[in-house]
Amino acid sequence: MTILVTGAAGFIGSNFVLNWFDQSQEVVVSLDLLTYAGNLKNLDSIKDSPFHHFVQGDIRNRSLLNLILKKYQPRAVFHFAAESHVDRSIHDASHFVDTNIVGTFSLLEEVRCYFNDLDIEHQKIFRLIHISTDEVYGSLEPYEPKFIEDSQYKPNSPYSASKAASDHLMRAWHGTYNLPIITTHCSNNYGPYQFPEKLIPLMILHALSEKSLPIYGDGQHTRDWLYVKDHVSALRCILEKGIVGEIYNIGGGNEKTNLEVVTKLCEILDELRPRASKKSYRSLVTFIKDRPFHDKRYAINSAKLEKTLGWKPEELFETGLRKTVTWFLENPEWLDHILSSEYQNWTNQHYS
Ligand SMILES: NC(=O)c1ccc[n+]([C@@H]2O[C@H](COP(=O)([O-])OP(=O)(O)OC[C@H]3O[C@@H](n4cnc5c(N)ncnc54)[C@H](O)[C@@H]3O)[C@@H](O)[C@H]2O)c1
């Protein structure tokens, strides 16, 4: 049996693939374009495994998708590939429309052809798991209840709008063509291998370089933090027990303001890597101009997943954050590689 993972060299995709290898002997085909956010080093530990095939390619390339599906005959496809950074989407939304909407459309069309050619027994077990975001629901006021699966779609950034569009495509391809699709909406992930443009790795990187720790606005934007390994376990559980056509919200149950996150992170760094000056890293915090239409609060209600499929997150925010900081401290070569001119030049050449 085989599974196909798109976006496998990114942050969550690579954590998913590595975890899959820890838990099973099933073949994994990883498809990734290796944009600036995709890093093959994330999959270094399995690069020689006969159970892993890496294909560098674009989900918009339908003939490639067709070839991969025919050749490897996956029993499931996990769709992580996306442009994922809100700030970049505000600067230039074109890649977001191309990858998140057009790319998802090509994947759906090729999976549809593949699925139609499967025999009944294989059709029964086949699943397409679409990894989406809580950001499609927009922003919550402090007094409002957490997002549930039926919450209204109100995306506010080009990123979340493009993910919302991909969710609608998934819904329509399930309804119209009977494709066995399950969509998930997770909250903010954190953990090893996260590209240092997102809040937690960015702050670690800045702190270790004695740069200011920039926080948008008043730092009171609230996110529900999900340790990436809990996210991965939820996805495995959904593949095994999830109901086709359903949506599942996945949250960590850790609502924190950005200021709380950065303060906690500084405390951990003060303990694990004290500054030469002996001052706390907190003195590096700087508040910067807020970004436009910045969602105030996201909070996910995962009760459906917990009650119907029996999943629950295991990591407390404090322990997960400590593990994350420790990972970054113990893997300086990973950060050095991403920051190296070789990597940056490659990115600029291939992905400007
Ligand atoms: N990181 C989070 O906190 C978070 C939260 C909610 C939802 N999500 C969703 O989870 C998924 C994975 O997020 P992530 O944080 O790992 O993102 P990421 O940016 O770290 O990784 C995305 C991966 O997709 C690849 N990719 C981009 N365009 C591609 C294309 N056209 N063809 C093939 N591969 C392509 C990139 O090379 C990269 O490896 C995304 O769909 C994202 O919307 C992420």
Coordinates of C-alpha atoms and ligand atoms in Angstrom, one line a residue:
M1 CA 0.0 0.0 0.0
T2 CA 1.1 3.5 -0.7
I3 CA 0.2 7.0 0.3
L4 CA 0.9 10.2 -1.7
V5 CA 1.7 13.4 0.2
T6 CA 1.8 16.8 -1.5
G7 CA 3.9 19.5 0.1
A8 CA 5.9 16.8 1.9
A9 CA 9.0 18.9 2.2
G10 CA 7.3 21.8 4.0
F11 CA 6.8 22.2 7.7
I12 CA 3.7 20.1 8.5
G13 CA 4.1 17.8 5.5
S14 CA 7.6 16.7 6.5
N15 CA 6.5 16.2 10.1
F16 CA 3.7 14.0 8.8
V17 CA 6.0 11.9 6.5
L18 CA 8.6 11.4 9.3
N19 CA 5.9 10.3 11.7
W20 CA 4.4 8.0 9.1
F21 CA 7.8 6.2 8.8
D22 CA 8.0 5.9 12.6
Q23 CA 4.7 4.2 12.7
S24 CA 4.3 2.0 9.6
Q25 CA 6.1 0.3 6.7
E26 CA 3.8 1.7 4.0
V27 CA 5.4 3.3 1.0
V28 CA 5.3 7.1 0.9
V29 CA 5.5 9.2 -2.3
S30 CA 6.4 12.8 -1.5
L31 CA 5.5 15.4 -4.1
D32 CA 6.9 18.9 -3.6
L33 CA 7.9 21.7 -5.8
L34 CA 10.6 22.8 -3.3
T35 CA 9.6 26.5 -3.3
Y36 CA 11.4 28.7 -0.7
A37 CA 9.3 26.9 2.0
G38 CA 10.1 23.4 0.9
N39 CA 13.3 21.9 2.3
L40 CA 14.6 18.5 1.3
K41 CA 16.8 18.5 4.4
N42 CA 13.6 18.0 6.4
L43 CA 13.4 14.5 4.9
D44 CA 17.1 13.7 5.2
S45 CA 16.7 10.9 7.7
I46 CA 14.6 8.8 5.2
K47 CA 16.4 9.8 2.0
D48 CA 17.8 6.3 1.5
S49 CA 14.7 4.4 2.6
P50 CA 13.3 2.0 -0.1
F51 CA 9.9 2.9 1.3
H52 CA 10.2 6.6 0.3
H53 CA 10.1 8.2 -3.2
F54 CA 10.6 11.9 -3.5
V55 CA 9.3 13.6 -6.7
Q56 CA 10.1 17.3 -7.2
G57 CA 7.2 18.6 -9.1
D58 CA 4.2 21.0 -9.2
I59 CA 0.7 20.1 -8.3
R60 CA -0.4 22.2 -11.2
N61 CA 1.4 19.8 -13.6
R62 CA -1.5 17.5 -14.5
S63 CA 0.5 15.1 -16.6
L64 CA 3.0 14.6 -13.7
L65 CA 0.1 14.0 -11.3
N66 CA -1.4 11.5 -13.7
L67 CA 1.9 9.7 -14.0
I68 CA 2.4 9.5 -10.2
L69 CA -1.1 8.3 -9.5
K70 CA -0.9 5.6 -12.1
K71 CA 2.6 4.5 -11.2
Y72 CA 2.2 4.3 -7.4
Q73 CA -1.5 3.6 -7.0
P74 CA -1.9 5.3 -3.6
R75 CA -4.7 4.3 -1.2
A76 CA -4.8 7.9 0.2
V77 CA -3.6 11.4 -0.8
F78 CA -2.8 14.0 1.9
H79 CA -2.9 17.4 0.3
F80 CA -0.6 19.8 2.2
A81 CA 1.0 21.7 -0.7
A82 CA 0.1 25.4 -0.6
E83 CA 1.5 28.9 -0.3
S84 CA 1.0 29.4 3.4
H85 CA 2.3 32.7 4.6
V86 CA -0.3 35.5 5.1
D87 CA 2.2 38.4 4.9
R88 CA 3.5 37.1 1.5
S89 CA -0.1 36.8 0.2
I90 CA -0.7 40.5 1.1
H91 CA 2.4 41.5 -0.8
D92 CA 1.6 39.3 -3.9
A93 CA -1.4 37.1 -4.1
S94 CA -0.7 35.5 -7.5
H95 CA 1.2 32.4 -6.2
F96 CA -1.6 31.8 -3.7
V97 CA -4.3 31.8 -6.4
D98 CA -2.1 29.6 -8.7
T99 CA -1.1 27.0 -6.1
N100 CA -3.9 27.0 -3.6
I101 CA -6.8 27.2 -6.1
V102 CA -5.5 26.2 -9.5
G103 CA -3.2 23.6 -8.0
T104 CA -6.0 22.1 -5.9
F105 CA -8.2 22.0 -9.0
S106 CA -5.6 20.0 -11.0
L107 CA -5.1 17.6 -8.1
L108 CA -8.9 17.1 -7.9
E109 CA -9.2 16.5 -11.6
E110 CA -6.4 13.9 -11.7
V111 CA -7.5 12.2 -8.6
R112 CA -11.0 12.0 -10.1
C113 CA -9.7 10.2 -13.2
Y114 CA -7.6 7.9 -11.1
F115 CA -10.4 7.1 -8.7
N116 CA -12.8 6.3 -11.5
D117 CA -10.4 3.7 -12.9
L118 CA -10.0 2.0 -9.6
D119 CA -11.9 -1.3 -8.9
I120 CA -14.7 -1.2 -6.3
E121 CA -12.6 -2.6 -3.5
H122 CA -9.9 0.1 -3.9
Q123 CA -12.5 2.8 -4.3
K124 CA -14.0 1.8 -1.0
I125 CA -10.7 2.5 0.9
F126 CA -9.4 5.4 -1.1
R127 CA -9.4 8.8 0.7
L128 CA -8.3 12.4 -0.3
I129 CA -7.5 14.3 2.9
H130 CA -7.4 18.1 2.3
I131 CA -5.5 20.1 4.9
S132 CA -7.1 23.5 5.3
T133 CA -7.0 26.2 8.0
D134 CA -9.1 27.9 10.7
E135 CA -8.4 31.2 8.9
V136 CA -11.2 30.5 6.4
Y137 CA -13.6 31.3 9.2
G138 CA -12.3 34.8 9.6
S139 CA -11.8 36.5 13.0
L140 CA -13.6 36.1 16.4
E141 CA -14.5 38.7 18.9
P142 CA -13.2 37.9 22.4
Y143 CA -16.8 37.0 23.6
E144 CA -17.6 34.8 20.6
P145 CA -17.6 31.0 20.8
K146 CA -14.9 29.0 19.1
F147 CA -15.2 28.0 15.4
I148 CA -17.1 24.9 14.7
E149 CA -17.3 23.0 11.5
D150 CA -20.4 24.8 10.5
S151 CA -19.1 28.3 11.2
Q152 CA -19.6 30.7 8.3
Y153 CA -16.7 31.2 5.9
K154 CA -15.4 34.8 6.2
P155 CA -11.8 34.8 5.0
N156 CA -10.0 38.1 5.4
S157 CA -6.6 37.7 3.7
P158 CA -5.6 36.6 0.2
Y159 CA -4.2 33.5 1.8
S160 CA -7.3 32.5 3.7
A161 CA -9.5 33.4 0.7
S162 CA -7.4 31.1 -1.5
K163 CA -7.7 28.3 1.1
A164 CA -11.5 28.9 1.3
A165 CA -11.7 28.5 -2.4
S166 CA -9.8 25.2 -2.3
D167 CA -12.2 24.0 0.4
H168 CA -15.2 24.8 -1.8
L169 CA -13.6 22.9 -4.7
M170 CA -13.2 19.9 -2.4
R171 CA -16.8 20.1 -1.3
A172 CA -18.1 20.3 -4.9
W173 CA -15.9 17.5 -6.1
H174 CA -17.2 15.3 -3.3
G175 CA -20.8 16.2 -3.9
T176 CA -20.7 16.2 -7.7
Y177 CA -18.3 13.4 -8.5
N178 CA -18.6 11.3 -5.3
L179 CA -14.9 11.6 -4.6
P180 CA -14.1 10.4 -1.0
I181 CA -12.8 13.6 0.4
I182 CA -12.4 14.7 4.0
T183 CA -11.4 18.3 4.8
T184 CA -9.7 19.4 8.0
H185 CA -9.3 22.9 9.5
C186 CA -6.4 23.2 11.9
S187 CA -5.2 26.1 14.0
N188 CA -1.7 27.6 14.2
N189 CA 0.9 24.8 14.2
Y190 CA 4.3 25.0 15.8
G191 CA 7.2 22.6 16.2
P192 CA 10.4 21.4 14.5
Y193 CA 11.2 22.3 10.8
Q194 CA 9.0 25.3 10.7
F195 CA 10.2 27.9 8.2
P196 CA 11.5 31.0 10.1
E197 CA 9.0 33.4 8.7
K198 CA 6.3 32.2 11.0
L199 CA 6.0 33.7 14.5
I200 CA 7.7 31.1 16.8
P201 CA 10.8 30.2 14.6
L202 CA 11.1 33.9 13.6
M203 CA 11.3 35.0 17.2
I204 CA 13.8 32.2 18.1
L205 CA 16.0 33.2 15.1
H206 CA 15.9 36.9 16.0
A207 CA 16.5 36.3 19.6
L208 CA 19.6 34.1 18.9
S209 CA 20.9 36.8 16.6
E210 CA 20.3 39.6 19.2
K211 CA 17.8 41.3 16.8
S212 CA 14.6 42.9 17.9
L213 CA 11.5 40.7 18.3
P214 CA 8.8 42.4 16.2
I215 CA 5.2 42.0 17.3
Y216 CA 2.3 43.3 15.3
G217 CA 0.1 46.1 16.9
D218 CA -0.4 45.7 20.6
G219 CA 0.5 41.9 20.7
Q220 CA -3.1 41.0 21.7
H221 CA -3.9 39.0 18.6
T222 CA -4.9 35.5 19.8
R223 CA -4.2 32.2 18.2
D224 CA -5.0 28.6 19.2
W225 CA -1.6 26.8 19.2
L226 CA -1.4 23.2 18.0
Y227 CA 1.8 21.2 18.4
V228 CA 2.6 19.8 14.9
K229 CA 2.8 16.2 16.2
D230 CA -0.7 16.4 17.6
H231 CA -1.9 17.7 14.2
V232 CA -0.2 14.7 12.6
S233 CA -1.9 12.2 15.0
A234 CA -5.2 13.8 14.2
L235 CA -4.7 13.3 10.5
R236 CA -3.8 9.7 11.0
C237 CA -6.9 9.2 13.1
I238 CA -9.0 10.9 10.4
L239 CA -7.6 8.7 7.7
E240 CA -8.4 5.6 9.7
K241 CA -11.8 6.6 11.2
G242 CA -13.1 9.8 9.5
I243 CA -16.3 9.9 7.6
V244 CA -16.1 10.7 3.9
G245 CA -17.6 14.1 3.1
E246 CA -17.1 15.4 6.6
I247 CA -15.1 18.3 7.9
Y248 CA -13.1 18.1 11.1
N249 CA -11.6 21.0 13.1
I250 CA -8.3 20.3 14.8
G251 CA -7.2 22.7 17.6
G252 CA -4.6 22.5 20.3
G253 CA -6.9 24.1 23.0
N254 CA -4.1 26.6 23.7
E255 CA -5.4 30.1 23.1
K256 CA -2.6 32.6 23.6
T257 CA -1.9 36.2 22.6
N258 CA 1.2 36.8 20.5
L259 CA 2.7 38.7 23.4
E260 CA 2.1 35.7 25.7
V261 CA 3.8 33.4 23.2
V262 CA 6.8 35.6 22.8
T263 CA 7.1 36.2 26.5
K264 CA 7.0 32.5 27.3
L265 CA 9.5 31.9 24.5
C266 CA 11.9 34.5 26.0
E267 CA 11.6 32.8 29.4
I268 CA 12.6 29.4 27.9
L269 CA 15.5 31.0 26.0
D270 CA 16.7 32.9 29.1
E271 CA 16.9 29.5 30.8
L272 CA 18.4 27.4 28.0
R273 CA 20.6 30.0 26.2
P274 CA 21.1 33.0 28.5
R275 CA 22.4 36.1 26.8
A276 CA 25.9 37.3 27.3
S277 CA 24.6 40.6 28.7
K278 CA 22.5 38.5 31.3
K279 CA 19.4 40.6 30.3
S280 CA 16.2 38.8 29.4
Y281 CA 15.4 38.3 25.8
R282 CA 12.2 40.2 26.6
S283 CA 14.1 43.4 26.3
L284 CA 14.3 42.8 22.5
V285 CA 10.5 42.9 22.1
T286 CA 9.4 45.7 19.8
F287 CA 5.8 46.6 18.7
I288 CA 5.5 47.3 15.0
K289 CA 2.7 48.7 12.8
D290 CA -0.1 46.2 12.5
R291 CA -0.8 44.6 9.1
P292 CA -4.1 45.4 7.3
F293 CA -7.3 43.5 8.2
H294 CA -5.3 41.5 10.8
D295 CA -7.6 38.9 12.3
K296 CA -7.9 39.4 16.1
R297 CA -8.7 36.0 17.3
Y298 CA -8.9 32.4 16.1
A299 CA -10.1 29.6 18.3
I300 CA -11.0 26.1 17.3
N301 CA -13.6 23.8 18.8
S302 CA -12.4 20.2 18.2
A303 CA -15.3 18.5 20.0
K304 CA -16.5 16.7 16.9
L305 CA -13.1 15.1 16.3
E306 CA -12.7 14.3 20.0
K307 CA -16.1 12.9 20.5
T308 CA -16.7 11.0 17.3
L309 CA -13.2 9.8 16.5
G310 CA -11.6 9.8 19.9
W311 CA -8.6 12.0 19.1
K312 CA -7.3 14.6 21.6
P313 CA -4.1 16.7 21.7
E314 CA -1.4 15.5 24.0
E315 CA 1.0 18.4 24.2
L316 CA 0.6 21.3 26.6
F317 CA 1.7 24.6 25.1
E318 CA 4.5 25.1 27.7
T319 CA 6.0 21.6 27.0
G320 CA 5.5 21.9 23.2
L321 CA 7.2 25.2 23.1
R322 CA 10.1 24.0 25.2
K323 CA 10.5 21.0 22.8
T324 CA 10.4 23.4 19.8
V325 CA 13.0 25.8 21.2
T326 CA 15.2 22.9 22.2
W327 CA 14.9 21.5 18.6
F328 CA 16.0 24.8 17.1
L329 CA 18.9 25.1 19.6
E330 CA 20.0 21.6 18.8
N331 CA 19.8 22.0 15.0
P332 CA 21.6 25.2 14.2
E333 CA 22.8 23.7 10.9
W334 CA 19.2 23.4 9.7
L335 CA 18.7 27.2 10.3
D336 CA 22.1 28.0 8.9
H337 CA 21.2 26.1 5.7
I338 CA 18.0 28.1 5.2
L339 CA 19.8 31.3 5.8
S340 CA 22.8 30.4 3.7
S341 CA 23.3 32.4 0.5
E342 CA 23.3 29.1 -1.4
Y343 CA 19.7 28.4 -0.3
Q344 CA 18.6 32.0 -0.8
N345 CA 20.2 32.2 -4.3
W346 CA 18.5 28.9 -5.3
T347 CA 15.2 30.3 -4.0
N348 CA 15.6 33.5 -5.9
Q349 CA 16.5 31.8 -9.1
H350 CA 13.7 29.3 -9.0
Y351 CA 11.0 31.2 -7.2
S352 CA 11.1 34.9 -7.6
Ligands
LIG1 N1 1.5 26.1 9.5 C1 0.3 26.3 10.0 O1 0.2 26.8 11.1 C2 -1.0 25.9 9.3 C3 -2.2 26.1 9.9 C4 -3.4 25.8 9.2 C5 -3.3 25.2 8.0 N2 -2.1 25.0 7.4 C6 -2.1 24.3 6.1 O2 -1.3 23.2 6.1 C7 -0.6 23.0 4.9 C8 0.9 22.9 5.2 O3 1.3 24.1 5.8 P1 2.9 24.3 6.1 O4 2.9 25.2 7.3 O5 3.6 23.0 6.2 O6 3.3 25.1 4.8 P2 4.8 25.3 4.2 O7 4.7 26.6 3.5 O8 5.8 25.0 5.3 O9 4.9 24.1 3.2 C9 4.2 24.1 2.0 C10 4.9 23.1 1.0 O10 4.2 23.1 -0.2 C11 5.2 23.1 -1.3 N3 4.5 23.7 -2.5 C12 4.2 25.0 -2.6 N4 3.6 25.1 -3.9 C13 3.6 23.9 -4.5 C14 3.2 23.4 -5.7 N5 2.7 24.2 -6.6 N6 3.4 22.1 -6.0 C15 3.9 21.2 -5.1 N7 4.4 21.6 -3.9 C16 4.2 23.0 -3.6 C17 6.3 23.9 -0.8 O11 7.5 23.7 -1.5 C18 6.4 23.5 0.7 O12 7.2 22.4 0.9 C19 -1.0 24.2 4.0 O13 -2.0 23.7 3.1 C20 -1.5 25.2 5.0 O14 -2.5 26.0 4.4 C21 -0.9 25.3 8.0

